[in-house]
mmCIF file of C-alpha atoms and ligand atoms in Angstrom:
data_model
loop_
_atom_site.group_PDB
_atom_site.id
_atom_site.type_symbol
_atom_site.label_atom_id
_atom_site.label_comp_id
_atom_site.label_asym_id
_atom_site.label_seq_id
_atom_site.Cartn_x
_atom_site.Cartn_y
_atom_site.Cartn_z
ATOM 1 C CA MET A 9 -13.198 -40.720 33.489
ATOM 2 C CA HIS A 10 -12.027 -41.449 29.985
ATOM 3 C CA HIS A 11 -13.828 -38.453 28.483
ATOM 4 C CA MET A 12 -11.650 -35.979 30.433
ATOM 5 C CA LYS A 13 -8.644 -36.774 28.361
ATOM 6 C CA PRO A 14 -9.939 -35.624 24.963
ATOM 7 C CA PHE A 15 -11.324 -32.513 26.666
ATOM 8 C CA ALA A 16 -7.937 -31.680 28.202
ATOM 9 C CA PHE A 17 -6.313 -32.327 24.843
ATOM 10 C CA LEU A 18 -8.775 -30.009 23.102
ATOM 11 C CA LEU A 19 -8.183 -27.298 25.708
ATOM 12 C CA THR A 20 -4.437 -27.529 25.218
ATOM 13 C CA LEU A 21 -4.938 -27.307 21.476
ATOM 14 C CA CYS A 22 -7.088 -24.177 21.876
ATOM 15 C CA LEU A 23 -4.485 -22.514 24.098
ATOM 16 C CA MET A 24 -1.762 -23.375 21.621
ATOM 17 C CA THR A 25 -3.779 -21.929 18.744
ATOM 18 C CA ALA A 26 -4.338 -18.720 20.732
ATOM 19 C CA ALA A 27 -0.604 -18.476 21.434
ATOM 20 C CA VAL A 28 0.203 -18.976 17.755
ATOM 21 C CA ALA A 29 -2.305 -16.283 16.758
ATOM 22 C CA ARG A 30 -0.447 -13.746 18.932
ATOM 23 C CA GLU A 31 2.865 -14.519 17.239
ATOM 24 C CA PRO A 32 3.790 -11.504 15.048
ATOM 25 C CA MET A 33 3.617 -11.908 11.274
ATOM 26 C CA LYS A 34 6.616 -11.376 9.056
ATOM 27 C CA ALA A 35 6.598 -8.346 6.758
ATOM 28 C CA LEU A 36 9.215 -7.467 4.146
ATOM 29 C CA ILE A 37 9.951 -3.985 2.806
ATOM 30 C CA VAL A 38 11.728 -3.993 -0.560
ATOM 31 C CA ASP A 39 13.609 -0.892 -1.713
ATOM 32 C CA GLY A 40 16.905 0.340 -3.139
ATOM 33 C CA GLN A 41 16.004 2.202 -6.350
ATOM 34 C CA ASN A 42 13.733 5.205 -6.184
ATOM 35 C CA ASN A 43 13.749 8.663 -7.762
ATOM 36 C CA HIS A 44 12.681 9.873 -4.302
ATOM 37 C CA LYS A 45 16.090 10.247 -2.688
ATOM 38 C CA VAL A 46 14.360 10.299 0.684
ATOM 39 C CA TRP A 47 13.566 6.560 0.363
ATOM 40 C CA PRO A 48 15.857 5.385 3.203
ATOM 41 C CA GLU A 49 13.952 7.763 5.500
ATOM 42 C CA THR A 50 10.501 6.631 4.358
ATOM 43 C CA THR A 51 11.535 2.967 4.658
ATOM 44 C CA LYS A 52 12.747 3.614 8.223
ATOM 45 C CA ARG A 53 9.395 5.169 9.106
ATOM 46 C CA MET A 54 7.287 2.464 7.460
ATOM 47 C CA LYS A 55 9.305 -0.244 9.240
ATOM 48 C CA SER A 56 8.717 1.493 12.560
ATOM 49 C CA TYR A 57 4.980 2.040 11.874
ATOM 50 C CA LEU A 58 4.503 -1.676 11.225
ATOM 51 C CA GLU A 59 6.533 -2.740 14.255
ATOM 52 C CA GLU A 60 4.633 -0.428 16.609
ATOM 53 C CA THR A 61 1.380 -2.295 15.824
ATOM 54 C CA GLY A 62 2.855 -5.348 17.536
ATOM 55 C CA LEU A 63 1.483 -7.380 14.620
ATOM 56 C CA PHE A 64 4.654 -7.537 12.550
ATOM 57 C CA THR A 65 8.344 -8.141 12.598
ATOM 58 C CA VAL A 66 9.902 -6.382 9.619
ATOM 59 C CA ASP A 67 12.844 -7.230 7.384
ATOM 60 C CA VAL A 68 14.153 -4.934 4.644
ATOM 61 C CA ALA A 69 15.620 -6.206 1.366
ATOM 62 C CA THR A 70 17.556 -3.496 -0.466
ATOM 63 C CA ALA A 71 18.584 -3.919 -4.103
ATOM 64 C CA ALA A 72 21.877 -2.533 -5.431
ATOM 65 C CA PRO A 73 21.525 1.174 -6.315
ATOM 66 C CA LYS A 74 21.819 0.794 -10.109
ATOM 67 C CA GLY A 75 20.793 -1.686 -12.775
ATOM 68 C CA THR A 76 19.278 -5.122 -12.399
ATOM 69 C CA ASP A 77 20.719 -6.590 -9.197
ATOM 70 C CA PRO A 78 21.373 -10.302 -9.850
ATOM 71 C CA ASP A 79 21.536 -10.911 -6.080
ATOM 72 C CA PHE A 80 18.136 -9.378 -5.361
ATOM 73 C CA LYS A 81 16.273 -12.592 -4.529
ATOM 74 C CA PRO A 82 14.208 -12.145 -1.363
ATOM 75 C CA ASN A 83 12.475 -15.288 -0.172
ATOM 76 C CA PHE A 84 8.976 -13.811 -0.569
ATOM 77 C CA SER A 85 7.233 -16.958 0.615
ATOM 78 C CA ASP A 86 8.671 -16.413 4.120
ATOM 79 C CA TYR A 87 6.447 -13.334 4.509
ATOM 80 C CA ALA A 88 2.781 -12.586 5.123
ATOM 81 C CA VAL A 89 3.136 -9.295 3.251
ATOM 82 C CA VAL A 90 5.617 -7.434 1.032
ATOM 83 C CA VAL A 91 5.735 -3.596 0.958
ATOM 84 C CA SER A 92 7.344 -1.858 -2.027
ATOM 85 C CA ASN A 93 9.280 1.356 -1.554
ATOM 86 C CA PHE A 94 10.800 1.169 -5.035
ATOM 87 C CA GLY A 95 10.074 4.135 -7.311
ATOM 88 C CA HIS A 96 10.331 5.667 -10.729
ATOM 89 C CA GLY A 97 13.167 4.408 -12.928
ATOM 90 C CA ALA A 98 13.858 1.273 -10.885
ATOM 91 C CA ALA A 99 15.662 -1.341 -13.004
ATOM 92 C CA ALA A 100 13.810 -4.589 -13.638
ATOM 93 C CA TRP A 101 14.193 -7.273 -10.981
ATOM 94 C CA PRO A 102 15.945 -10.441 -12.143
ATOM 95 C CA GLU A 103 13.531 -12.622 -14.107
ATOM 96 C CA GLU A 104 13.658 -15.324 -11.456
ATOM 97 C CA THR A 105 12.699 -12.771 -8.770
ATOM 98 C CA GLN A 106 9.803 -11.478 -10.885
ATOM 99 C CA LYS A 107 8.507 -15.038 -11.304
ATOM 100 C CA ALA A 108 8.845 -15.765 -7.598
ATOM 101 C CA PHE A 109 6.970 -12.565 -6.759
ATOM 102 C CA GLU A 110 4.156 -13.325 -9.215
ATOM 103 C CA GLU A 111 3.765 -16.789 -7.709
ATOM 104 C CA TYR A 112 3.884 -15.370 -4.194
ATOM 105 C CA VAL A 113 1.067 -12.859 -4.744
ATOM 106 C CA ALA A 114 -1.009 -15.180 -6.958
ATOM 107 C CA GLY A 115 -0.741 -17.836 -4.250
ATOM 108 C CA GLY A 116 -2.261 -15.575 -1.580
ATOM 109 C CA GLY A 117 0.585 -13.285 -0.517
ATOM 110 C CA GLY A 118 -0.056 -9.705 0.533
ATOM 111 C CA PHE A 119 1.405 -6.757 -1.375
ATOM 112 C CA VAL A 120 1.495 -3.080 -0.394
ATOM 113 C CA VAL A 121 2.150 -0.355 -2.981
ATOM 114 C CA VAL A 122 3.200 3.062 -1.652
ATOM 115 C CA HIS A 123 3.485 6.256 -3.729
ATOM 116 C CA ALA A 124 6.182 5.939 -6.438
ATOM 117 C CA ALA A 125 6.093 2.140 -6.262
ATOM 118 C CA ASP A 126 3.281 2.603 -8.785
ATOM 119 C CA ASN A 127 5.808 4.245 -11.135
ATOM 120 C CA SER A 128 7.996 1.149 -11.227
ATOM 121 C CA PHE A 129 8.223 -1.559 -13.872
ATOM 122 C CA PRO A 130 5.931 -0.259 -16.659
ATOM 123 C CA GLU A 131 7.058 -3.178 -18.858
ATOM 124 C CA TRP A 132 6.064 -5.932 -16.378
ATOM 125 C CA PRO A 133 2.458 -6.973 -17.178
ATOM 126 C CA ALA A 134 1.800 -8.942 -13.965
ATOM 127 C CA TYR A 135 3.125 -6.049 -11.874
ATOM 128 C CA ASN A 136 0.759 -3.637 -13.621
ATOM 129 C CA GLU A 137 -2.135 -5.976 -12.866
ATOM 130 C CA MET A 138 -1.136 -6.155 -9.204
ATOM 131 C CA ILE A 139 -0.877 -2.386 -8.723
ATOM 132 C CA GLY A 140 -4.094 -1.750 -10.699
ATOM 133 C CA LEU A 141 -3.046 1.773 -11.693
ATOM 134 C CA GLY A 142 0.358 3.288 -12.363
ATOM 135 C CA GLY A 143 1.993 6.418 -13.665
ATOM 136 C CA TRP A 144 4.971 7.664 -15.676
ATOM 137 C CA GLY A 145 7.535 5.391 -17.324
ATOM 138 C CA GLY A 146 5.805 5.739 -20.704
ATOM 139 C CA ARG A 147 2.410 4.614 -19.398
ATOM 140 C CA ASN A 148 -0.403 5.674 -21.724
ATOM 141 C CA GLU A 149 -3.698 4.403 -23.189
ATOM 142 C CA LYS A 150 -2.010 1.067 -23.916
ATOM 143 C CA SER A 151 -1.571 0.598 -20.146
ATOM 144 C CA GLY A 152 -5.340 0.712 -19.488
ATOM 145 C CA PRO A 153 -7.972 3.325 -18.644
ATOM 146 C CA TYR A 154 -7.738 6.338 -16.363
ATOM 147 C CA VAL A 155 -9.821 5.416 -13.311
ATOM 148 C CA TYR A 156 -11.417 7.965 -10.985
ATOM 149 C CA THR A 157 -14.806 8.825 -9.519
ATOM 150 C CA ASN A 158 -17.187 11.595 -10.511
ATOM 151 C CA ASP A 159 -18.945 13.978 -8.085
ATOM 152 C CA LYS A 160 -21.619 11.340 -7.402
ATOM 153 C CA GLY A 161 -18.996 8.740 -6.525
ATOM 154 C CA ASP A 162 -19.535 6.641 -9.668
ATOM 155 C CA VAL A 163 -16.344 4.958 -10.850
ATOM 156 C CA ILE A 164 -15.317 6.196 -14.295
ATOM 157 C CA ARG A 165 -13.063 4.166 -16.577
ATOM 158 C CA ASP A 166 -11.801 6.588 -19.182
ATOM 159 C CA THR A 167 -10.019 5.053 -22.176
ATOM 160 C CA SER A 168 -9.151 8.364 -23.851
ATOM 161 C CA PRO A 169 -5.537 8.622 -25.020
ATOM 162 C CA GLY A 170 -2.907 10.409 -22.984
ATOM 163 C CA ARG A 171 -0.042 9.995 -20.594
ATOM 164 C CA GLY A 172 -0.425 8.186 -17.308
ATOM 165 C CA GLY A 173 0.721 9.919 -14.129
ATOM 166 C CA SER A 174 0.931 13.552 -13.102
ATOM 167 C CA HIS A 175 0.602 15.738 -10.009
ATOM 168 C CA GLY A 176 0.172 19.374 -9.112
ATOM 169 C CA LYS A 177 2.127 21.152 -6.412
ATOM 170 C CA GLN A 178 2.164 19.621 -2.956
ATOM 171 C CA TRP A 179 -0.571 20.591 -0.525
ATOM 172 C CA GLU A 180 -2.630 19.418 2.420
ATOM 173 C CA PHE A 181 -5.573 17.794 0.684
ATOM 174 C CA PRO A 182 -8.864 16.274 1.859
ATOM 175 C CA VAL A 183 -9.204 12.486 1.554
ATOM 176 C CA VAL A 184 -12.814 11.375 1.026
ATOM 177 C CA ILE A 185 -13.887 7.883 2.078
ATOM 178 C CA ARG A 186 -15.864 6.094 -0.653
ATOM 179 C CA ASP A 187 -16.337 2.784 1.178
ATOM 180 C CA LYS A 188 -16.872 3.202 4.912
ATOM 181 C CA ASP A 189 -17.506 -0.513 5.474
ATOM 182 C CA HIS A 190 -14.176 -1.863 4.255
ATOM 183 C CA PRO A 191 -11.914 -3.033 7.130
ATOM 184 C CA ILE A 192 -9.177 -0.544 6.094
ATOM 185 C CA THR A 193 -11.412 2.553 6.136
ATOM 186 C CA ALA A 194 -14.043 1.494 8.711
ATOM 187 C CA GLY A 195 -14.481 4.183 11.370
ATOM 188 C CA MET A 196 -12.489 6.865 9.560
ATOM 189 C CA PRO A 197 -14.087 10.314 9.348
ATOM 190 C CA LEU A 198 -15.768 10.480 5.930
ATOM 191 C CA GLU A 199 -13.379 13.297 5.083
ATOM 192 C CA TRP A 200 -9.961 13.904 6.635
ATOM 193 C CA LYS A 201 -7.147 16.283 5.891
ATOM 194 C CA HIS A 202 -3.920 14.671 4.720
ATOM 195 C CA ALA A 203 -0.558 16.317 5.492
ATOM 196 C CA GLN A 204 1.457 17.938 2.703
ATOM 197 C CA ASP A 205 1.886 15.509 -0.183
ATOM 198 C CA GLU A 206 1.728 15.130 -3.938
ATOM 199 C CA LEU A 207 -1.772 14.282 -5.130
ATOM 200 C CA TYR A 208 -1.181 11.785 -7.919
ATOM 201 C CA ASP A 209 -3.588 12.216 -10.820
ATOM 202 C CA ARG A 210 -4.189 10.611 -14.226
ATOM 203 C CA LEU A 211 -2.981 7.196 -13.072
ATOM 204 C CA ARG A 212 -3.917 4.461 -15.521
ATOM 205 C CA GLY A 213 -3.610 0.724 -15.708
ATOM 206 C CA PRO A 214 -5.496 -2.558 -16.120
ATOM 207 C CA ALA A 215 -7.546 -1.826 -12.941
ATOM 208 C CA VAL A 216 -8.922 -5.367 -12.889
ATOM 209 C CA ASN A 217 -10.658 -6.495 -9.662
ATOM 210 C CA MET A 218 -9.925 -3.086 -8.179
ATOM 211 C CA GLN A 219 -11.944 -1.402 -5.443
ATOM 212 C CA ILE A 220 -11.635 2.294 -4.592
ATOM 213 C CA LEU A 221 -11.943 2.987 -0.852
ATOM 214 C CA ALA A 222 -11.015 6.694 -0.809
ATOM 215 C CA THR A 223 -10.368 9.516 -3.267
ATOM 216 C CA ALA A 224 -8.995 13.064 -3.308
ATOM 217 C CA GLU A 225 -10.013 15.792 -5.730
ATOM 218 C CA SER A 226 -7.120 16.911 -7.905
ATOM 219 C CA GLN A 227 -6.894 20.622 -8.614
ATOM 220 C CA SER A 228 -5.295 19.783 -11.988
ATOM 221 C CA THR A 229 -7.849 17.268 -13.305
ATOM 222 C CA MET A 230 -10.813 18.210 -11.076
ATOM 223 C CA ARG A 231 -11.365 14.452 -10.832
ATOM 224 C CA HIS A 232 -11.657 12.466 -7.627
ATOM 225 C CA GLU A 233 -8.449 10.471 -7.886
ATOM 226 C CA PRO A 234 -8.068 7.113 -6.086
ATOM 227 C CA MET A 235 -6.070 7.511 -2.835
ATOM 228 C CA ILE A 236 -6.790 4.225 -1.040
ATOM 229 C CA PHE A 237 -7.638 1.166 -3.128
ATOM 230 C CA THR A 238 -7.346 -2.594 -3.229
ATOM 231 C CA ILE A 239 -6.776 -5.109 -5.972
ATOM 232 C CA ALA A 240 -7.483 -8.827 -5.904
ATOM 233 C CA TYR A 241 -4.723 -10.575 -7.816
ATOM 234 C CA GLU A 242 -5.672 -14.258 -8.015
ATOM 235 C CA LYS A 243 -5.546 -15.364 -4.343
ATOM 236 C CA GLY A 244 -3.448 -12.357 -3.285
ATOM 237 C CA ARG A 245 -4.570 -9.099 -1.712
ATOM 238 C CA VAL A 246 -2.998 -5.807 -2.799
ATOM 239 C CA PHE A 247 -3.345 -2.539 -0.887
ATOM 240 C CA HIS A 248 -2.288 0.553 -2.852
ATOM 241 C CA THR A 249 -1.904 4.165 -1.738
ATOM 242 C CA PRO A 250 -0.380 6.831 -4.009
ATOM 243 C CA MET A 251 0.187 8.970 -0.896
ATOM 244 C CA GLY A 252 3.619 9.140 0.756
ATOM 245 C CA HIS A 253 5.920 11.444 -1.251
ATOM 246 C CA ALA A 254 8.259 12.570 1.555
ATOM 247 C CA GLU A 255 8.988 11.981 5.236
ATOM 248 C CA TYR A 256 6.521 14.747 6.233
ATOM 249 C CA SER A 257 3.844 13.038 4.086
ATOM 250 C CA VAL A 258 4.235 9.631 5.748
ATOM 251 C CA GLU A 259 4.310 11.249 9.203
ATOM 252 C CA CYS A 260 0.608 12.139 8.698
ATOM 253 C CA VAL A 261 -1.419 10.090 11.185
ATOM 254 C CA GLY A 262 -3.924 9.477 8.378
ATOM 255 C CA PHE A 263 -1.139 7.933 6.293
ATOM 256 C CA ILE A 264 0.255 5.968 9.253
ATOM 257 C CA ALA A 265 -3.090 4.427 10.223
ATOM 258 C CA THR A 266 -4.054 3.752 6.593
ATOM 259 C CA PHE A 267 -0.672 2.104 6.010
ATOM 260 C CA GLN A 268 -0.826 0.006 9.183
ATOM 261 C CA ARG A 269 -4.387 -1.114 8.495
ATOM 262 C CA GLY A 270 -3.824 -1.657 4.771
ATOM 263 C CA THR A 271 -0.775 -3.793 5.471
ATOM 264 C CA GLU A 272 -2.636 -5.925 8.019
ATOM 265 C CA TRP A 273 -5.511 -6.312 5.565
ATOM 266 C CA ALA A 274 -3.138 -7.327 2.738
ATOM 267 C CA ALA A 275 -1.561 -9.902 5.075
ATOM 268 C CA THR A 276 -4.751 -11.382 6.572
ATOM 269 C CA GLY A 277 -7.893 -9.953 4.944
ATOM 270 C CA LYS A 278 -8.844 -8.433 8.317
ATOM 271 C CA VAL A 279 -8.058 -5.364 10.392
ATOM 272 C CA THR A 280 -7.824 -5.639 14.184
ATOM 273 C CA GLN A 281 -6.380 -2.147 14.825
ATOM 274 C CA LYS A 282 -8.378 0.670 16.363
ATOM 275 C CA LEU A 283 -8.213 4.081 14.767
ATOM 276 C CA PRO A 284 -5.795 6.290 16.769
ATOM 277 C CA ASP A 285 -7.169 9.215 18.816
ATOM 278 C CA ASP A 286 -4.957 11.703 16.962
ATOM 279 C CA PHE A 287 -6.404 10.763 13.537
ATOM 280 C CA PRO A 288 -6.926 13.872 11.359
ATOM 281 C CA THR A 289 -10.365 15.445 10.969
ATOM 282 C CA ALA A 290 -11.919 17.292 8.027
ATOM 283 C CA ASP A 291 -10.524 20.579 9.342
ATOM 284 C CA LYS A 292 -7.276 19.550 10.946
ATOM 285 C CA ALA A 293 -4.303 17.598 9.627
ATOM 286 C CA SER A 294 -2.401 15.594 12.231
ATOM 287 C CA SER A 295 1.235 14.477 12.122
ATOM 288 C CA ARG A 296 3.661 12.659 14.377
ATOM 289 C CA LYS A 297 7.240 13.831 14.174
ATOM 290 C CA PHE A 298 9.327 10.686 13.767
ATOM 291 C CA GLN A 299 11.649 9.785 16.634
ATOM 292 C CA GLU A 300 14.516 7.398 15.979
HETATM 293 ZN ZN1 LIG B 22 6.646 11.904 -5.122
#
């Protein structure tokens, strides 16, 4: 029965492939310089949120606290996805590290931008393209348009002059889904209440190949500001959320699930995670107190 052999071989190959698919992916969180002094706490939470999916093992690469750290050279290509918890005022990465990161994302790497990571590196053109929109650090009309949606959900690109980046006082704000078919937002209530956070407004940037998945209406601008969005950077996938100011903001189940799904999507282009039962609703925010 000569034909049994190739069949057995094929079966073995299938089983091996299935086993490989269950192997967790490698994620890297980069941090070390952030105007949000709480960053070690938010990194700890984000690491735990990714690990609890069972999809990721997580390493953290922390730059020296001040100035350009010549030893900050993570091996990006070892990872399926890189999450930035850098913030406002972060010193430039060494040139070699910037180049390696550009090549990593352009070549199909995943990148996740959380809150003040969109304040970082205003002078780095490729970084601004990856994040789509940014704020502060001297960003203005030269950085690109303001991007938001109007009441009808049309995307507005507003080139009028002015500073990039602002926020009102922290509050529990409604997040409105603008694309219910995207893997990251699929199944979410069309409106859900986010825990206390800063609602970033007036972000601006190149916004090339950017898709808005969810917005929140700023009480300062009265615009629907992007809250969950994606950017295609060459072959790479970028997931960006301006949410996540403090530990109580990232403990929101809406943030946790969005972050877990967005990170999986940035890594693979798919989302296999179910929405948790304690996901917030339009009327009720929902948080999980972090346990070490
Ligand atoms: Zn903040």
